[in-house]
PDB file of C-alpha atoms in Angstrom:
ATOM      1  CA  UNK A   1       6.574 -12.311  27.414  1.00  0.00           C
ATOM      2  CA  UNK A   2       5.134 -12.713  23.777  1.00  0.00           C
ATOM      3  CA  UNK A   3       8.168 -15.294  22.651  1.00  0.00           C
ATOM      4  CA  UNK A   4       7.210 -16.948  26.397  1.00  0.00           C
ATOM      5  CA  UNK A   5       3.717 -17.533  25.563  1.00  0.00           C
ATOM      6  CA  UNK A   6       4.540 -18.519  21.762  1.00  0.00           C
ATOM      7  CA  UNK A   7       6.868 -21.194  23.605  1.00  0.00           C
ATOM      8  CA  UNK A   8       4.205 -22.709  25.753  1.00  0.00           C
ATOM      9  CA  UNK A   9       1.810 -22.426  23.003  1.00  0.00           C
ATOM     10  CA  UNK A  10       4.176 -24.805  20.471  1.00  0.00           C
ATOM     11  CA  UNK A  11       5.069 -27.079  23.769  1.00  0.00           C
ATOM     12  CA  UNK A  12       1.394 -27.853  24.605  1.00  0.00           C
ATOM     13  CA  UNK A  13       0.747 -28.808  20.682  1.00  0.00           C
ATOM     14  CA  UNK A  14       3.693 -30.782  20.146  1.00  0.00           C
ATOM     15  CA  UNK A  15       2.625 -32.752  23.597  1.00  0.00           C
ATOM     16  CA  UNK A  16      -0.955 -33.106  22.241  1.00  0.00           C
ATOM     17  CA  UNK A  17       0.324 -34.040  18.831  1.00  0.00           C
ATOM     18  CA  UNK A  18       2.233 -36.621  20.493  1.00  0.00           C
ATOM     19  CA  UNK A  19      -0.323 -37.585  22.969  1.00  0.00           C
ATOM     20  CA  UNK A  20      -2.992 -38.202  19.857  1.00  0.00           C
ATOM     21  CA  UNK A  21      -0.902 -40.151  18.192  1.00  0.00           C
ATOM     22  CA  UNK A  22       0.295 -42.203  20.617  1.00  0.00           C
ATOM     23  CA  UNK A  23      -3.428 -42.544  21.164  1.00  0.00           C
ATOM     24  CA  UNK A  24      -5.368 -42.928  17.866  1.00  0.00           C
ATOM     25  CA  UNK A  25      -8.313 -45.101  19.101  1.00  0.00           C
ATOM     26  CA  UNK A  26      -9.030 -43.264  22.132  1.00  0.00           C
ATOM     27  CA  UNK A  27     -12.594 -41.973  20.666  1.00  0.00           C
ATOM     28  CA  UNK A  28     -13.452 -45.353  19.779  1.00  0.00           C
ATOM     29  CA  UNK A  29     -12.972 -46.757  23.310  1.00  0.00           C
ATOM     30  CA  UNK A  30     -15.795 -48.682  24.642  1.00  0.00           C
ATOM     31  CA  UNK A  31     -17.311 -49.731  27.920  1.00  0.00           C
ATOM     32  CA  UNK A  32     -17.362 -52.991  29.489  1.00  0.00           C
ATOM     33  CA  UNK A  33     -21.338 -53.188  29.409  1.00  0.00           C
ATOM     34  CA  UNK A  34     -23.977 -51.763  26.981  1.00  0.00           C
ATOM     35  CA  UNK A  35     -27.237 -52.571  25.932  1.00  0.00           C
ATOM     36  CA  UNK A  36     -29.441 -51.450  22.910  1.00  0.00           C
ATOM     37  CA  UNK A  37     -32.305 -52.539  20.600  1.00  0.00           C
ATOM     38  CA  UNK A  38     -32.623 -53.097  17.036  1.00  0.00           C
ATOM     39  CA  UNK A  39     -34.929 -54.230  14.691  1.00  0.00           C
ATOM     40  CA  UNK A  40     -35.375 -55.133  10.673  1.00  0.00           C
ATOM     41  CA  UNK A  41     -35.989 -57.740   8.416  1.00  0.00           C
ATOM     42  CA  UNK A  42     -35.859 -61.688   8.433  1.00  0.00           C
ATOM     43  CA  UNK A  43     -35.722 -62.914   4.907  1.00  0.00           C
ATOM     44  CA  UNK A  44     -36.482 -66.506   5.595  1.00  0.00           C
ATOM     45  CA  UNK A  45     -36.969 -69.438   3.995  1.00  0.00           C
ATOM     46  CA  UNK A  46     -37.726 -73.476   5.095  1.00  0.00           C
ATOM     47  CA  UNK A  47     -35.147 -75.756   2.825  1.00  0.00           C
ATOM     48  CA  UNK A  48     -37.215 -78.934   2.579  1.00  0.00           C
ATOM     49  CA  UNK A  49     -38.698 -81.308  -0.302  1.00  0.00           C
ATOM     50  CA  UNK A  50     -42.318 -79.805  -0.016  1.00  0.00           C
ATOM     51  CA  UNK A  51     -41.450 -75.987  -0.328  1.00  0.00           C
ATOM     52  CA  UNK A  52     -41.151 -73.648  -2.848  1.00  0.00           C
ATOM     53  CA  UNK A  53     -37.749 -72.428  -3.514  1.00  0.00           C
ATOM     54  CA  UNK A  54     -37.227 -68.433  -2.581  1.00  0.00           C
ATOM     55  CA  UNK A  55     -37.107 -66.507   0.118  1.00  0.00           C
ATOM     56  CA  UNK A  56     -39.904 -64.399   2.186  1.00  0.00           C
ATOM     57  CA  UNK A  57     -39.865 -61.002   3.724  1.00  0.00           C
ATOM     58  CA  UNK A  58     -40.512 -60.863   7.469  1.00  0.00           C
ATOM     59  CA  UNK A  59     -39.587 -58.949  10.452  1.00  0.00           C
ATOM     60  CA  UNK A  60     -37.377 -59.304  13.901  1.00  0.00           C
ATOM     61  CA  UNK A  61     -37.294 -56.864  16.602  1.00  0.00           C
ATOM     62  CA  UNK A  62     -35.471 -57.162  20.380  1.00  0.00           C
ATOM     63  CA  UNK A  63     -32.972 -55.993  22.205  1.00  0.00           C
ATOM     64  CA  UNK A  64     -29.124 -57.034  23.703  1.00  0.00           C
ATOM     65  CA  UNK A  65     -26.450 -56.997  26.211  1.00  0.00           C
ATOM     66  CA  UNK A  66     -23.126 -56.316  24.979  1.00  0.00           C
ATOM     67  CA  UNK A  67     -20.119 -57.401  27.320  1.00  0.00           C
ATOM     68  CA  UNK A  68     -16.995 -56.123  25.996  1.00  0.00           C
ATOM     69  CA  UNK A  69     -14.387 -58.147  27.944  1.00  0.00           C
ATOM     70  CA  UNK A  70     -10.808 -57.052  26.138  1.00  0.00           C
ATOM     71  CA  UNK A  71     -10.331 -55.096  23.237  1.00  0.00           C
ATOM     72  CA  UNK A  72     -10.578 -57.499  21.035  1.00  0.00           C
ATOM     73  CA  UNK A  73     -13.372 -59.864  22.183  1.00  0.00           C
ATOM     74  CA  UNK A  74     -16.791 -59.631  23.453  1.00  0.00           C
ATOM     75  CA  UNK A  75     -19.822 -61.500  24.453  1.00  0.00           C
ATOM     76  CA  UNK A  76     -23.405 -60.504  23.211  1.00  0.00           C
ATOM     77  CA  UNK A  77     -26.658 -62.097  24.315  1.00  0.00           C
ATOM     78  CA  UNK A  78     -29.804 -61.171  22.892  1.00  0.00           C
ATOM     79  CA  UNK A  79     -33.682 -62.128  22.998  1.00  0.00           C
ATOM     80  CA  UNK A  80     -35.742 -61.335  19.640  1.00  0.00           C
ATOM     81  CA  UNK A  81     -39.057 -61.567  18.363  1.00  0.00           C
ATOM     82  CA  UNK A  82     -38.714 -63.549  14.902  1.00  0.00           C
ATOM     83  CA  UNK A  83     -41.386 -64.037  12.255  1.00  0.00           C
ATOM     84  CA  UNK A  84     -40.856 -66.534   9.462  1.00  0.00           C
ATOM     85  CA  UNK A  85     -42.745 -67.545   6.718  1.00  0.00           C
ATOM     86  CA  UNK A  86     -42.944 -70.401   3.756  1.00  0.00           C
ATOM     87  CA  UNK A  87     -45.488 -71.951   1.382  1.00  0.00           C
ATOM     88  CA  UNK A  88     -45.810 -75.690   0.656  1.00  0.00           C
ATOM     89  CA  UNK A  89     -45.479 -76.629  -2.966  1.00  0.00           C
ATOM     90  CA  UNK A  90     -47.519 -79.066  -4.545  1.00  0.00           C
ATOM     91  CA  UNK A  91     -45.381 -81.824  -4.069  1.00  0.00           C
ATOM     92  CA  UNK A  92     -46.428 -81.547  -0.371  1.00  0.00           C
ATOM     93  CA  UNK A  93     -49.665 -83.753  -1.243  1.00  0.00           C
ATOM     94  CA  UNK A  94     -47.673 -86.398  -2.761  1.00  0.00           C
ATOM     95  CA  UNK A  95     -46.273 -87.349   0.564  1.00  0.00           C
ATOM     96  CA  UNK A  96     -48.720 -85.956   3.111  1.00  0.00           C
ATOM     97  CA  UNK A  97     -52.021 -86.788   1.417  1.00  0.00           C
ATOM     98  CA  UNK A  98     -53.697 -86.834   4.630  1.00  0.00           C
ATOM     99  CA  UNK A  99     -52.749 -83.537   5.902  1.00  0.00           C
ATOM    100  CA  UNK A 100     -54.047 -80.774   3.919  1.00  0.00           C
ATOM    101  CA  UNK A 101     -57.575 -79.668   2.809  1.00  0.00           C
ATOM    102  CA  UNK A 102     -58.639 -79.374  -1.041  1.00  0.00           C
ATOM    103  CA  UNK A 103     -57.566 -75.996  -1.115  1.00  0.00           C
ATOM    104  CA  UNK A 104     -54.818 -74.433  -2.926  1.00  0.00           C
ATOM    105  CA  UNK A 105     -53.014 -72.263  -0.115  1.00  0.00           C
ATOM    106  CA  UNK A 106     -51.113 -73.742   2.040  1.00  0.00           C
ATOM    107  CA  UNK A 107     -49.236 -71.019   3.736  1.00  0.00           C
ATOM    108  CA  UNK A 108     -47.211 -71.431   7.015  1.00  0.00           C
ATOM    109  CA  UNK A 109     -46.899 -68.356   9.581  1.00  0.00           C
ATOM    110  CA  UNK A 110     -44.122 -69.187  12.291  1.00  0.00           C
ATOM    111  CA  UNK A 111     -43.437 -66.759  15.138  1.00  0.00           C
ATOM    112  CA  UNK A 112     -40.160 -67.605  17.187  1.00  0.00           C
ATOM    113  CA  UNK A 113     -38.567 -66.280  20.358  1.00  0.00           C
ATOM    114  CA  UNK A 114     -34.689 -66.518  19.160  1.00  0.00           C
ATOM    115  CA  UNK A 115     -31.721 -66.009  22.005  1.00  0.00           C
ATOM    116  CA  UNK A 116     -28.324 -66.345  20.708  1.00  0.00           C
ATOM    117  CA  UNK A 117     -25.812 -65.852  22.621  1.00  0.00           C
ATOM    118  CA  UNK A 118     -22.395 -64.266  19.690  1.00  0.00           C
ATOM    119  CA  UNK A 119     -19.173 -64.220  20.561  1.00  0.00           C
ATOM    120  CA  UNK A 120     -17.616 -60.595  19.196  1.00  0.00           C
ATOM    121  CA  UNK A 121     -14.450 -60.206  17.472  1.00  0.00           C
ATOM    122  CA  UNK A 122     -13.450 -56.333  16.778  1.00  0.00           C
ATOM    123  CA  UNK A 123     -11.986 -56.610  13.135  1.00  0.00           C
ATOM    124  CA  UNK A 124      -9.215 -53.706  12.793  1.00  0.00           C
ATOM    125  CA  UNK A 125      -8.277 -51.369  15.185  1.00  0.00           C
ATOM    126  CA  UNK A 126     -11.260 -49.444  15.408  1.00  0.00           C
ATOM    127  CA  UNK A 127     -13.467 -51.643  17.333  1.00  0.00           C
ATOM    128  CA  UNK A 128     -16.238 -50.269  14.936  1.00  0.00           C
ATOM    129  CA  UNK A 129     -16.977 -53.653  13.374  1.00  0.00           C
ATOM    130  CA  UNK A 130     -17.383 -56.603  15.004  1.00  0.00           C
ATOM    131  CA  UNK A 131     -17.266 -59.975  13.260  1.00  0.00           C
ATOM    132  CA  UNK A 132     -20.474 -62.238  15.445  1.00  0.00           C
ATOM    133  CA  UNK A 133     -20.633 -65.777  15.341  1.00  0.00           C
ATOM    134  CA  UNK A 134     -22.672 -67.955  17.928  1.00  0.00           C
ATOM    135  CA  UNK A 135     -25.617 -70.252  18.770  1.00  0.00           C
ATOM    136  CA  UNK A 136     -29.235 -69.611  19.041  1.00  0.00           C
ATOM    137  CA  UNK A 137     -31.810 -71.246  20.954  1.00  0.00           C
ATOM    138  CA  UNK A 138     -35.312 -70.713  18.529  1.00  0.00           C
ATOM    139  CA  UNK A 139     -38.519 -71.266  21.038  1.00  0.00           C
ATOM    140  CA  UNK A 140     -41.757 -71.625  18.612  1.00  0.00           C
ATOM    141  CA  UNK A 141     -44.251 -69.551  20.231  1.00  0.00           C
ATOM    142  CA  UNK A 142     -47.037 -69.949  17.382  1.00  0.00           C
ATOM    143  CA  UNK A 143     -47.697 -71.844  14.293  1.00  0.00           C
ATOM    144  CA  UNK A 144     -50.169 -70.767  11.631  1.00  0.00           C
ATOM    145  CA  UNK A 145     -50.675 -72.880   8.881  1.00  0.00           C
ATOM    146  CA  UNK A 146     -53.740 -72.816   6.035  1.00  0.00           C
ATOM    147  CA  UNK A 147     -56.148 -75.543   4.533  1.00  0.00           C
ATOM    148  CA  UNK A 148     -54.839 -78.320   7.413  1.00  0.00           C
ATOM    149  CA  UNK A 149     -57.016 -81.454   7.852  1.00  0.00           C
ATOM    150  CA  UNK A 150     -55.758 -81.573  11.523  1.00  0.00           C
ATOM    151  CA  UNK A 151     -55.212 -79.177  14.615  1.00  0.00           C
ATOM    152  CA  UNK A 152     -52.010 -81.054  15.342  1.00  0.00           C
ATOM    153  CA  UNK A 153     -48.750 -79.255  15.117  1.00  0.00           C
ATOM    154  CA  UNK A 154     -46.632 -79.816  12.442  1.00  0.00           C
ATOM    155  CA  UNK A 155     -43.583 -77.975  13.190  1.00  0.00           C
ATOM    156  CA  UNK A 156     -41.256 -78.878  16.361  1.00  0.00           C
ATOM    157  CA  UNK A 157     -41.709 -76.375  19.085  1.00  0.00           C
ATOM    158  CA  UNK A 158     -37.591 -75.674  19.285  1.00  0.00           C
ATOM    159  CA  UNK A 159     -34.802 -75.864  17.229  1.00  0.00           C
ATOM    160  CA  UNK A 160     -30.975 -75.090  17.286  1.00  0.00           C
ATOM    161  CA  UNK A 161     -29.468 -73.116  14.803  1.00  0.00           C
ATOM    162  CA  UNK A 162     -25.802 -71.182  14.209  1.00  0.00           C
ATOM    163  CA  UNK A 163     -25.598 -67.615  13.317  1.00  0.00           C
ATOM    164  CA  UNK A 164     -23.001 -65.290  11.962  1.00  0.00           C
ATOM    165  CA  UNK A 165     -22.448 -61.888  10.561  1.00  0.00           C
ATOM    166  CA  UNK A 166     -21.298 -58.329  10.773  1.00  0.00           C
ATOM    167  CA  UNK A 167     -22.051 -55.529  13.605  1.00  0.00           C
ATOM    168  CA  UNK A 168     -21.281 -52.069  12.909  1.00  0.00           C
ATOM    169  CA  UNK A 169     -20.732 -49.992  16.158  1.00  0.00           C
ATOM    170  CA  UNK A 170     -21.216 -46.379  15.639  1.00  0.00           C
ATOM    171  CA  UNK A 171     -21.280 -44.040  18.837  1.00  0.00           C
ATOM    172  CA  UNK A 172     -25.027 -44.414  18.855  1.00  0.00           C
ATOM    173  CA  UNK A 173     -26.308 -46.198  15.956  1.00  0.00           C
ATOM    174  CA  UNK A 174     -25.350 -49.828  15.412  1.00  0.00           C
ATOM    175  CA  UNK A 175     -26.334 -51.854  11.880  1.00  0.00           C
ATOM    176  CA  UNK A 176     -25.577 -55.287  10.807  1.00  0.00           C
ATOM    177  CA  UNK A 177     -26.515 -58.526   8.562  1.00  0.00           C
ATOM    178  CA  UNK A 178     -26.352 -62.318   9.659  1.00  0.00           C
ATOM    179  CA  UNK A 179     -26.858 -65.418   7.974  1.00  0.00           C
ATOM    180  CA  UNK A 180     -29.037 -67.868  10.136  1.00  0.00           C
ATOM    181  CA  UNK A 181     -28.677 -71.903   9.510  1.00  0.00           C
ATOM    182  CA  UNK A 182     -30.876 -74.004  10.939  1.00  0.00           C
ATOM    183  CA  UNK A 183     -29.665 -77.225  12.578  1.00  0.00           C
ATOM    184  CA  UNK A 184     -32.803 -79.128  13.853  1.00  0.00           C
ATOM    185  CA  UNK A 185     -34.889 -80.788  11.713  1.00  0.00           C
ATOM    186  CA  UNK A 186     -38.258 -78.802  12.453  1.00  0.00           C
ATOM    187  CA  UNK A 187     -40.520 -81.551  10.821  1.00  0.00           C
ATOM    188  CA  UNK A 188     -42.913 -82.726  13.695  1.00  0.00           C
ATOM    189  CA  UNK A 189     -44.942 -85.206  11.280  1.00  0.00           C
ATOM    190  CA  UNK A 190     -42.806 -88.257  10.764  1.00  0.00           C
ATOM    191  CA  UNK A 191     -39.078 -88.843   9.750  1.00  0.00           C
ATOM    192  CA  UNK A 192     -39.691 -88.908   5.905  1.00  0.00           C
ATOM    193  CA  UNK A 193     -38.856 -85.389   4.900  1.00  0.00           C
ATOM    194  CA  UNK A 194     -36.133 -83.252   6.688  1.00  0.00           C
ATOM    195  CA  UNK A 195     -37.239 -79.587   7.163  1.00  0.00           C
ATOM    196  CA  UNK A 196     -34.631 -76.782   8.230  1.00  0.00           C
ATOM    197  CA  UNK A 197     -34.880 -72.965   8.546  1.00  0.00           C
ATOM    198  CA  UNK A 198     -32.733 -70.510   6.909  1.00  0.00           C
ATOM    199  CA  UNK A 199     -32.478 -66.882   7.159  1.00  0.00           C
ATOM    200  CA  UNK A 200     -30.720 -63.536   6.058  1.00  0.00           C
ATOM    201  CA  UNK A 201     -31.161 -60.889   9.120  1.00  0.00           C
ATOM    202  CA  UNK A 202     -30.692 -57.431   8.257  1.00  0.00           C
ATOM    203  CA  UNK A 203     -31.281 -54.993  11.573  1.00  0.00           C
ATOM    204  CA  UNK A 204     -30.394 -51.271  12.544  1.00  0.00           C
ATOM    205  CA  UNK A 205     -30.618 -50.201  16.060  1.00  0.00           C
ATOM    206  CA  UNK A 206     -29.486 -48.013  19.029  1.00  0.00           C
ATOM    207  CA  UNK A 207     -26.740 -48.894  21.554  1.00  0.00           C
ATOM    208  CA  UNK A 208     -26.486 -47.195  24.863  1.00  0.00           C
TER     209      UNK A 208
END
């Protein structure tokens, strides 16, 4: 009887070991549909002649839907509130001398509703690390600029951008980093200068 039990035990262990070797990623299996929320920093700048060099630290917060179409490919739409800030350089007075008051403080704060749609590509066999690339539509909710002579808006209400980065999907927690490149000239005054947004986005969140 003892030998029979031992034989069954060895057989069960061998079968389990063989199954685990054939399915090493079973614990990484993802559902077709997932959703969640994330938040983090938006390290942004406006690239243009009238703006100071260097990035500014702001924040972002939002939610996402995730559709895992195959073991390698998925689609991830998102909606996020993103804040950006920038500061005009003294050179802005030379071009737009009728735009600013006499004060030296000329900072801009822009609040965007950002709606990207990402293509997710799993890197490696684990499905934990995803390459993300895709377009984003950015709607300007509010713009505040110090020391203006005019009440007119100087930034365009909408822009398109391209975003790419890495997403790390743990069982509950997600984290990642992305680079955002503006494709639209957001200068709504004239065509004398081209202004485009850039940002590095770093975030952490939960996935359900």
